Short mmCIF file of C-alpha atoms in Angstrom, two decimals:
data_model
loop_
_atom_site.label_atom_id
_atom_site.label_comp_id
_atom_site.label_asym_id
_atom_site.label_seq_id
_atom_site.Cartn_x
_atom_site.Cartn_y
_atom_site.Cartn_z
CA PRO A 107 63.32 47.05 89.54
CA SER A 108 60.20 49.20 89.50
CA HIS A 109 58.71 50.29 86.21
CA SER A 110 57.61 53.78 85.33
CA TYR A 111 53.93 53.10 85.75
CA THR A 112 53.87 51.47 89.17
CA GLY A 113 53.27 53.61 92.23
CA GLN A 114 55.75 54.53 94.94
CA GLY A 115 57.43 51.58 96.57
CA GLY A 116 56.92 49.47 93.44
CA GLN A 117 53.57 48.17 94.69
CA GLN A 118 50.95 47.41 92.08
CA SER A 119 47.31 48.08 92.95
CA GLU A 120 44.89 45.24 92.42
CA ASP A 121 43.21 46.65 89.33
CA TYR A 122 46.49 47.92 87.88
CA GLU A 123 47.04 46.72 84.35
CA SER A 124 49.93 47.27 81.95
CA GLU A 125 49.38 48.62 78.46
CA GLU A 126 50.32 45.25 77.01
CA GLN A 127 47.73 43.47 79.14
CA LEU A 128 45.07 45.99 78.12
CA GLN A 129 45.86 45.54 74.44
CA HIS A 130 45.72 41.78 74.96
CA ARG A 131 42.22 42.05 76.46
CA ILE A 132 40.94 44.31 73.69
CA LEU A 133 42.28 42.06 70.94
CA THR A 134 40.84 38.93 72.56
CA ALA A 135 37.45 40.65 72.82
CA ALA A 136 37.74 41.78 69.20
CA LEU A 137 38.07 38.21 67.88
CA GLU A 138 34.36 37.67 68.44
CA PHE A 139 33.60 40.31 65.81
CA VAL A 140 36.04 39.09 63.17
CA PRO A 141 33.63 36.74 61.35
CA GLU A 142 31.39 39.76 60.78
CA HIS A 143 33.81 42.65 60.29
CA GLY A 144 36.99 40.88 59.19
CA TRP A 145 40.43 41.66 60.61
CA THR A 146 39.78 45.37 60.79
CA ALA A 147 39.71 48.38 63.04
CA GLU A 148 35.91 47.93 63.22
CA ALA A 149 36.29 44.54 64.88
CA ILE A 150 38.76 46.05 67.35
CA ALA A 151 36.40 48.95 68.04
CA GLU A 152 33.52 46.55 68.72
CA GLY A 153 35.78 44.55 70.99
CA ALA A 154 36.75 47.67 72.93
CA LYS A 155 33.05 48.53 73.29
CA THR A 156 32.24 45.19 74.94
CA LEU A 157 34.93 45.95 77.52
CA GLY A 158 33.30 49.26 78.28
CA LEU A 159 36.03 51.25 76.55
CA SER A 160 35.67 53.95 73.93
CA VAL A 161 35.88 52.91 70.27
CA ALA A 162 38.81 55.30 70.05
CA ALA A 163 40.81 52.56 71.74
CA ALA A 164 41.07 51.01 68.27
CA GLY A 165 43.42 53.89 67.49
CA MET A 166 46.10 52.10 69.52
CA PHE A 167 46.47 49.64 66.69
CA HIS A 168 47.32 49.65 63.00
CA SER A 169 44.34 50.13 60.71
CA ASP A 170 45.02 46.94 58.72
CA GLY A 171 44.39 44.65 61.69
CA SER A 172 47.98 43.32 61.78
CA GLU A 173 48.16 43.15 65.57
CA LEU A 174 44.78 41.45 65.77
CA ILE A 175 45.91 38.71 63.40
CA LEU A 176 49.29 38.27 65.09
CA HIS A 177 47.54 38.16 68.46
CA PHE A 178 45.21 35.46 67.16
CA VAL A 179 48.08 33.39 65.77
CA SER A 180 49.99 33.74 69.02
CA GLU A 181 46.94 32.65 71.03
CA CYS A 182 46.39 29.62 68.78
CA ASN A 183 50.03 28.64 69.16
CA SER A 184 49.79 28.89 72.95
CA LYS A 185 46.65 26.75 72.92
CA LEU A 186 48.43 24.18 70.79
CA SER A 187 51.40 24.14 73.18
CA GLU A 188 49.11 23.58 76.16
CA LEU A 189 47.31 20.78 74.34
CA LEU A 190 50.56 19.04 73.42
CA GLN A 191 51.91 19.49 76.93
CA LYS A 192 48.76 17.92 78.42
CA GLU A 193 49.03 14.98 76.05
CA GLN A 194 52.69 14.55 76.96
CA LYS A 195 51.80 14.45 80.67
CA LEU A 196 49.19 11.76 80.04
CA VAL A 197 51.77 9.65 78.21
CA GLN A 198 54.31 10.18 81.00
CA LEU A 199 51.76 9.11 83.60
CA GLY A 200 51.09 6.01 81.53
CA GLU A 201 47.47 7.00 80.98
CA ALA A 202 47.84 7.23 77.20
CA GLU A 203 49.76 5.44 74.49
CA LYS A 204 52.67 7.20 72.84
CA LYS A 205 51.59 7.96 69.28
CA PRO A 206 53.76 6.99 66.30
CA ILE A 207 55.42 10.01 64.74
CA ASP A 208 53.25 10.32 61.64
CA GLU A 209 50.05 10.16 63.68
CA PHE A 210 51.43 12.68 66.17
CA LEU A 211 52.36 15.19 63.48
CA ARG A 212 49.04 14.70 61.70
CA ASP A 213 47.04 15.25 64.87
CA ALA A 214 49.04 18.29 65.94
CA VAL A 215 48.71 20.02 62.56
CA GLU A 216 45.00 19.15 62.39
CA ALA A 217 44.37 20.48 65.91
CA ARG A 218 46.13 23.71 65.05
CA LEU A 219 44.32 24.18 61.73
CA ARG A 220 40.94 23.44 63.29
CA MET A 221 41.38 26.61 65.36
CA LEU A 222 40.97 28.54 62.10
CA ILE A 223 37.52 27.12 61.37
CA PRO A 224 35.42 29.85 63.07
CA TYR A 225 37.39 32.47 61.12
CA ILE A 226 37.89 30.60 57.88
CA GLU A 227 35.94 33.03 55.70
CA LYS A 228 38.27 35.86 56.60
CA TRP A 229 41.46 33.84 56.93
CA PRO A 230 42.76 34.32 53.35
CA GLN A 231 42.68 38.06 54.06
CA ALA A 232 44.69 37.47 57.22
CA LEU A 233 47.27 35.38 55.38
CA SER A 234 47.92 38.17 52.91
CA ILE A 235 48.34 40.70 55.73
CA LEU A 236 50.79 38.37 57.49
CA LEU A 237 52.88 38.45 54.32
CA LEU A 238 53.32 42.23 54.41
CA PRO A 239 57.04 43.02 54.77
CA ARG A 240 56.32 44.84 58.03
CA ASN A 241 54.75 41.73 59.53
CA ILE A 242 57.04 39.06 58.14
CA PRO A 243 59.54 39.00 61.04
CA SER A 244 56.75 38.48 63.58
CA SER A 245 54.71 36.03 61.52
CA LEU A 246 57.81 34.01 60.61
CA ASN A 247 58.86 33.96 64.26
CA LEU A 248 55.42 32.66 65.29
CA LEU A 249 55.41 30.03 62.54
CA THR A 250 58.89 28.72 63.33
CA SER A 251 58.29 28.49 67.07
CA MET A 252 55.01 26.65 66.50
CA ILE A 253 56.71 24.11 64.22
CA ASP A 254 59.58 23.76 66.70
CA ASP A 255 57.04 23.17 69.49
CA ILE A 256 55.35 20.38 67.53
CA TRP A 257 58.67 18.63 66.88
CA HIS A 258 59.73 19.07 70.50
CA TYR A 259 56.60 17.35 71.80
CA ALA A 260 56.91 14.73 69.05
CA GLY A 261 60.15 13.80 70.81
CA ASP A 262 62.67 15.20 68.35
CA GLN A 263 66.14 15.18 69.85
CA SER A 264 68.23 15.82 66.76
CA THR A 265 71.32 17.95 67.17
CA ASP A 266 72.57 17.74 63.60
CA PHE A 267 71.40 19.12 60.27
CA SER A 268 68.25 17.00 60.38
CA TRP A 269 67.02 19.51 62.99
CA TYR A 270 66.58 21.88 60.03
CA THR A 271 65.29 19.40 57.46
CA ARG A 272 62.59 18.14 59.82
CA ARG A 273 61.35 21.62 60.56
CA ALA A 274 61.49 22.67 56.91
CA VAL A 275 59.46 19.61 55.87
CA LEU A 276 56.83 20.13 58.58
CA THR A 277 56.56 23.83 57.70
CA GLY A 278 55.91 22.84 54.10
CA ILE A 279 53.25 20.36 55.18
CA TYR A 280 51.57 22.93 57.44
CA ASN A 281 51.54 25.73 54.87
CA THR A 282 50.28 23.63 51.98
CA THR A 283 47.57 22.04 54.13
CA GLU A 284 46.50 25.49 55.31
CA LEU A 285 46.14 26.63 51.69
CA VAL A 286 44.18 23.50 50.75
CA MET A 287 41.90 24.19 53.71
CA MET A 288 41.09 27.66 52.35
CA GLN A 289 39.75 26.07 49.14
CA ASP A 290 38.07 23.11 50.80
CA SER A 291 34.28 22.88 50.74
CA SER A 292 33.95 19.21 51.69
CA PRO A 293 31.95 18.28 54.81
CA GLY A 294 34.06 18.62 57.95
CA PHE A 295 37.08 19.52 55.81
CA GLU A 296 37.67 15.82 55.16
CA ASP A 297 39.53 16.58 51.91
CA THR A 298 42.00 18.70 53.88
CA TRP A 299 42.65 16.01 56.49
CA ARG A 300 43.14 13.43 53.74
CA PHE A 301 45.61 15.78 52.01
CA LEU A 302 47.42 16.20 55.35
CA GLU A 303 47.60 12.43 55.86
CA ASN A 304 49.10 11.95 52.40
CA ARG A 305 51.69 14.72 52.87
CA VAL A 306 52.82 13.32 56.22
CA ALA A 307 53.06 9.85 54.68
CA ASP A 308 55.15 11.30 51.83
CA ALA A 309 57.49 12.90 54.34
CA MET A 310 57.93 9.62 56.25
CA ALA A 311 58.62 7.74 53.02
CA MET A 312 61.11 10.41 51.95
CA SER A 313 63.06 10.12 55.18
CA SER A 314 63.21 6.32 55.01
CA THR A 315 64.32 6.55 51.37
CA ALA A 316 67.01 9.03 52.37
CA SER A 317 68.41 6.67 55.01
CA GLN A 318 68.24 3.76 52.56
CA VAL A 319 70.17 5.77 50.00
CA GLN A 320 72.78 6.58 52.63
CA SER A 321 73.28 2.95 53.72
CA THR A 322 73.45 1.82 50.10
CA GLY A 323 76.02 4.53 49.42
CA GLU A 324 78.11 3.45 52.41
CA ALA A 325 77.94 -0.20 51.30
CA VAL A 326 79.07 0.77 47.80
CA VAL A 327 82.02 2.75 49.16
CA GLN A 328 83.09 -0.16 51.36
CA GLY A 329 82.84 -2.50 48.38
CA LEU A 330 85.04 -0.23 46.28
CA MET A 331 87.61 0.11 49.09
CA GLY A 332 87.71 -3.67 49.46
CA ALA A 333 88.17 -4.07 45.70
CA ALA A 334 90.97 -1.49 45.69
CA VAL A 335 92.82 -3.24 48.55
CA THR A 336 92.48 -6.64 46.84
CA VAL A 337 93.76 -5.30 43.53
CA SER A 338 96.73 -3.50 45.11
CA LYS A 339 97.65 -6.63 47.08
CA ALA A 340 97.44 -8.70 43.92
CA GLU A 341 99.71 -6.21 42.11
CA THR A 342 102.33 -6.18 44.87
CA SER A 343 102.40 -9.99 45.12
CA ARG A 344 102.76 -10.23 41.33
CA ALA A 345 105.58 -7.67 41.39
CA VAL A 346 107.38 -9.64 44.13
CA ARG A 347 107.17 -12.83 42.04
CA VAL B 192 56.12 48.23 75.03
CA PRO B 193 55.29 50.72 72.25
CA GLY B 194 51.63 51.22 71.40
CA GLY B 195 50.53 49.15 68.39
CA GLY B 196 53.81 47.31 68.69
CA ALA B 197 54.91 43.70 68.92
CA PRO B 198 52.46 41.00 70.00
CA LEU B 199 53.26 38.34 72.61
CA ARG B 200 56.49 36.65 71.63
CA PRO B 201 56.55 32.92 72.39
CA CYS B 202 60.35 32.84 72.53
CA SER B 203 60.61 35.23 75.44
CA THR B 204 57.93 33.39 77.43
CA ARG B 205 59.73 30.09 76.93
CA GLY B 206 62.89 31.51 78.43
CA ALA B 207 60.89 33.04 81.23
CA GLN B 208 59.52 29.62 82.12
CA ARG B 209 62.99 28.49 83.15
CA GLY B 210 64.01 31.90 84.42
CA ILE B 211 66.98 31.95 82.06
CA HIS B 212 68.15 34.60 79.68
CA LYS B 213 67.40 32.51 76.60
CA PRO B 214 69.26 34.45 73.87
CA VAL B 215 72.51 34.33 75.85
CA ILE B 216 72.23 30.64 76.73
CA ASP B 217 71.19 29.82 73.17
CA ARG B 218 74.36 31.33 71.75
CA ILE B 219 76.60 29.74 74.33
CA ILE B 220 75.27 26.24 73.80
CA ARG B 221 75.09 26.54 70.03
CA VAL B 222 78.68 27.72 69.64
CA ASP B 223 80.06 25.25 72.19
CA HIS B 224 78.26 22.39 70.47
CA ALA B 225 79.70 23.50 67.13
CA GLY B 226 83.15 23.77 68.70
CA GLU B 227 83.13 20.29 70.19
CA PHE B 228 81.74 18.92 66.94
CA GLY B 229 84.57 20.59 65.01
CA ALA B 230 87.19 19.39 67.52
CA ASN B 231 85.91 15.84 67.07
CA ARG B 232 86.34 16.10 63.32
CA ILE B 233 89.82 17.61 63.68
CA TYR B 234 91.01 14.67 65.79
CA ALA B 235 89.28 12.26 63.40
CA GLY B 236 91.29 13.78 60.55
CA GLN B 237 94.52 13.56 62.53
CA MET B 238 93.85 9.91 63.41
CA ALA B 239 93.13 9.09 59.77
CA VAL B 240 96.71 10.11 58.92
CA LEU B 241 98.68 9.47 62.12
CA GLY B 242 96.51 6.77 63.70
CA ARG B 243 99.08 4.02 63.25
CA SER B 244 102.09 6.16 64.18
CA GLY B 245 103.69 6.49 67.59
CA VAL B 246 101.59 9.50 68.51
CA GLY B 247 98.33 7.71 67.63
CA PRO B 248 97.38 6.68 71.20
CA VAL B 249 97.89 10.25 72.46
CA ILE B 250 95.59 11.68 69.79
CA GLN B 251 93.07 8.90 70.36
CA GLN B 252 92.92 9.70 74.06
CA MET B 253 92.32 13.40 73.42
CA TRP B 254 89.71 12.48 70.81
CA ASN B 255 87.88 10.30 73.33
CA GLN B 256 87.59 13.24 75.71
CA GLU B 257 86.21 15.44 72.92
CA LYS B 258 83.62 12.75 72.21
CA GLU B 259 82.49 13.02 75.83
CA HIS B 260 82.30 16.79 75.51
CA LEU B 261 80.16 16.55 72.39
CA LYS B 262 77.86 14.05 74.07
CA LYS B 263 77.35 16.48 76.96
CA PHE B 264 76.54 19.36 74.65
CA ASN B 265 74.10 17.21 72.69
CA GLU B 266 72.26 16.64 75.96
CA LEU B 267 72.34 20.32 76.91
CA MET B 268 71.13 21.28 73.45
CA VAL B 269 68.03 19.11 73.81
CA ALA B 270 67.44 20.16 77.43
CA TYR B 271 67.56 23.89 76.64
CA ARG B 272 65.88 23.48 73.23
CA VAL B 273 68.68 25.24 71.37
CA ARG B 274 68.97 24.96 67.62
CA PRO B 275 72.28 23.74 66.20
CA THR B 276 74.25 25.96 63.83
CA VAL B 277 73.35 25.63 60.12
CA LEU B 278 77.05 25.38 59.41
CA LEU B 279 77.44 21.91 60.93
CA PRO B 280 77.90 20.14 57.57
CA PHE B 281 80.58 22.68 56.73
CA TRP B 282 82.41 22.25 60.07
CA ASN B 283 82.16 18.49 59.47
CA VAL B 284 84.31 18.76 56.37
CA ALA B 285 86.47 21.73 57.38
CA GLY B 286 87.40 20.14 60.72
CA PHE B 287 88.42 16.86 59.10
CA VAL B 288 90.43 18.64 56.43
CA LEU B 289 92.22 20.76 59.05
CA GLY B 290 93.05 17.70 61.14
CA ALA B 291 94.22 15.60 58.20
CA GLY B 292 96.06 18.53 56.63
CA SER B 293 97.97 19.37 59.80
CA ALA B 294 98.77 15.68 60.33
CA LEU B 295 100.22 15.44 56.80
CA LEU B 296 102.77 18.02 57.98
CA GLY B 297 103.92 15.34 60.39
CA LYS B 298 103.48 14.64 64.06
CA LYS B 299 104.71 18.13 65.02
CA GLY B 300 102.24 19.72 62.60
CA ALA B 301 99.34 17.84 64.17
CA MET B 302 100.47 18.90 67.63
CA ALA B 303 100.81 22.52 66.50
CA CYS B 304 97.23 22.40 65.23
CA THR B 305 96.11 20.95 68.55
CA VAL B 306 97.91 23.71 70.48
CA ALA B 307 96.39 26.44 68.33
CA VAL B 308 92.84 25.10 68.50
CA GLU B 309 92.90 24.23 72.19
CA GLU B 310 94.28 27.66 73.06
CA SER B 311 91.44 29.32 71.14
CA ILE B 312 88.86 27.09 72.77
CA SER B 313 90.22 27.69 76.29
CA GLU B 314 90.13 31.44 75.77
CA HIS B 315 86.61 31.16 74.38
CA TYR B 316 85.41 29.11 77.35
CA ASN B 317 86.97 31.63 79.71
CA ASN B 318 85.01 34.41 78.02
CA GLN B 319 81.81 32.43 78.44
CA ILE B 320 82.56 31.75 82.10
CA ARG B 321 83.02 35.48 82.62
CA THR B 322 79.72 36.22 80.82
CA LEU B 323 77.78 33.69 82.87
CA ILE B 324 79.27 34.88 86.14
CA GLU B 325 78.38 38.46 85.24
CA GLU B 326 74.80 37.37 84.47
CA ASP B 327 74.03 35.19 87.47
CA PRO B 328 76.44 32.56 88.83
CA GLU B 329 73.74 30.89 90.92
CA LYS B 330 71.21 30.45 88.14
CA TYR B 331 73.79 29.03 85.74
CA LYS B 332 75.68 26.92 88.26
CA GLU B 333 75.37 23.64 86.34
CA LEU B 334 76.36 25.16 83.02
CA LEU B 335 79.30 26.96 84.63
CA GLN B 336 80.50 23.72 86.16
CA VAL B 337 80.41 21.97 82.78
CA ILE B 338 82.22 24.76 80.96
CA LYS B 339 84.88 25.06 83.67
CA GLN B 340 85.58 21.33 83.54
CA PHE B 341 85.78 21.34 79.76
CA ARG B 342 88.04 24.39 79.79
CA ASP B 343 90.43 22.57 82.12
CA GLU B 344 90.45 19.52 79.85
CA GLU B 345 91.07 21.62 76.73
CA GLN B 346 93.94 23.30 78.58
CA GLU B 347 95.38 19.83 79.25
CA HIS B 348 95.20 19.02 75.54
CA HIS B 349 97.01 22.28 74.83
CA ASP B 350 99.78 21.30 77.24
CA ILE B 351 100.03 17.80 75.76
CA GLY B 352 100.48 19.38 72.36
CA LEU B 353 103.34 21.51 73.64
CA GLU B 354 104.95 18.48 75.31
CA HIS B 355 105.00 16.73 71.93
CA ASP B 356 107.15 19.38 70.22
CA ALA B 357 104.39 21.45 68.67
CA GLU B 358 106.64 24.52 68.74
CA ALA B 359 109.31 22.76 66.70
CA THR B 360 107.01 22.73 63.66
CA PRO B 361 108.40 24.70 60.71
CA ALA B 362 106.46 27.99 60.35
CA TYR B 363 104.86 27.34 63.74
CA SER B 364 103.78 30.91 64.44
CA VAL B 365 102.31 31.36 60.95
CA LEU B 366 100.42 28.09 61.21
CA LYS B 367 99.19 28.90 64.71
CA THR B 368 98.00 32.39 63.77
CA ALA B 369 96.18 31.13 60.68
CA ILE B 370 94.40 28.39 62.59
CA GLN B 371 93.42 30.70 65.44
CA LEU B 372 91.99 33.23 62.98
CA GLY B 373 89.92 30.42 61.49
CA CYS B 374 88.72 29.48 64.98
CA LYS B 375 87.69 33.07 65.73
CA ALA B 376 85.69 33.21 62.48
CA ALA B 377 84.07 29.84 63.23
CA ILE B 378 83.06 31.01 66.72
CA PHE B 379 81.66 34.29 65.39
CA LEU B 380 79.56 32.55 62.73
CA SER B 381 78.35 29.62 64.84
CA GLU B 382 77.05 31.97 67.54
CA ARG B 383 74.87 33.73 65.03
CA ILE B 384 73.85 31.27 62.36
#
């Protein structure tokens, strides 16, 4: 099916570009100017200038920089996916060891958060914009698919309710670590990575406790059933006598 | 794409990687998984009450087939990266209660429940087969094959139920209608949440 902006015969010329692709290029170029101008129309205008476009191109976007931030998040998520996919291939080819789950989750979250480092000064501003009601559907969508991606490459194959609990727990870990990172002034963000390690360890302990509680509960129930059967048998044999 | 509109959406690119219409497949697999899970629990409930009766082996055999169905959908769910319905814990309990409850009405009651549920499921699978064929029978060949096979097996269960005097249950049509309404609601909800 040919779209409205292709030529006759549905052929696309070599330097044809869709509006979405153009916006993508402008926003990518704009990222370079974020540390200086923040997530603003100025950054977008500067980005457009480097592409040889008029600064009026910034008018294509909202003035609060929402699309720039969402674009950045989306790009980071894609980079993370590629990274995890590459690692998975190495493991499949036998060229790398399969990581234990806690290490995998820690490394994935750390890799993703490290992408914020060049923009960390302006990131708190971005977080508040992502929480605007208008942006919540998109930002939530991006967050949930990123968390789902991490679990997928971690080898999660759950098809029961734990599918939800795992993702909820990891989302909590990611969000709290991100907030800690905003306040962290230690060299190389070592306080943040230590916080992350502790939270992941907590989550692992919690899940093993949960399964212990379940097996204990099952054992208790079986014990009670056995006791009930014994007592009822004793009653019937006494009644017969 | 509207100007200043939505950014790149990862979900649509993931579907594009496999060339499938992800939202449609998502729903289909999620609701079918929920259905087979529920059917398993229904037969478990029936066995808990009627397991040692004469009709026990028949129910057990149908239950075994449902277990195979659930196993297949677990695999498909992981392969297509579909999320399960949030309502699984609820279907866990509701299915068991329905199975046990219908079995407490006697062997005929259990069979009536089986007839009602299997009829709903067969109709539901037929709708899905139609949807997939309308979309692209070639692209969804494997999924279509699975659903067609399962539909045939559910139809068999339905017929077995009838053979075992399901229709002789007191208040059969009331029971059947109530159960089928419940199934429709379960299908509607599991597709969406």
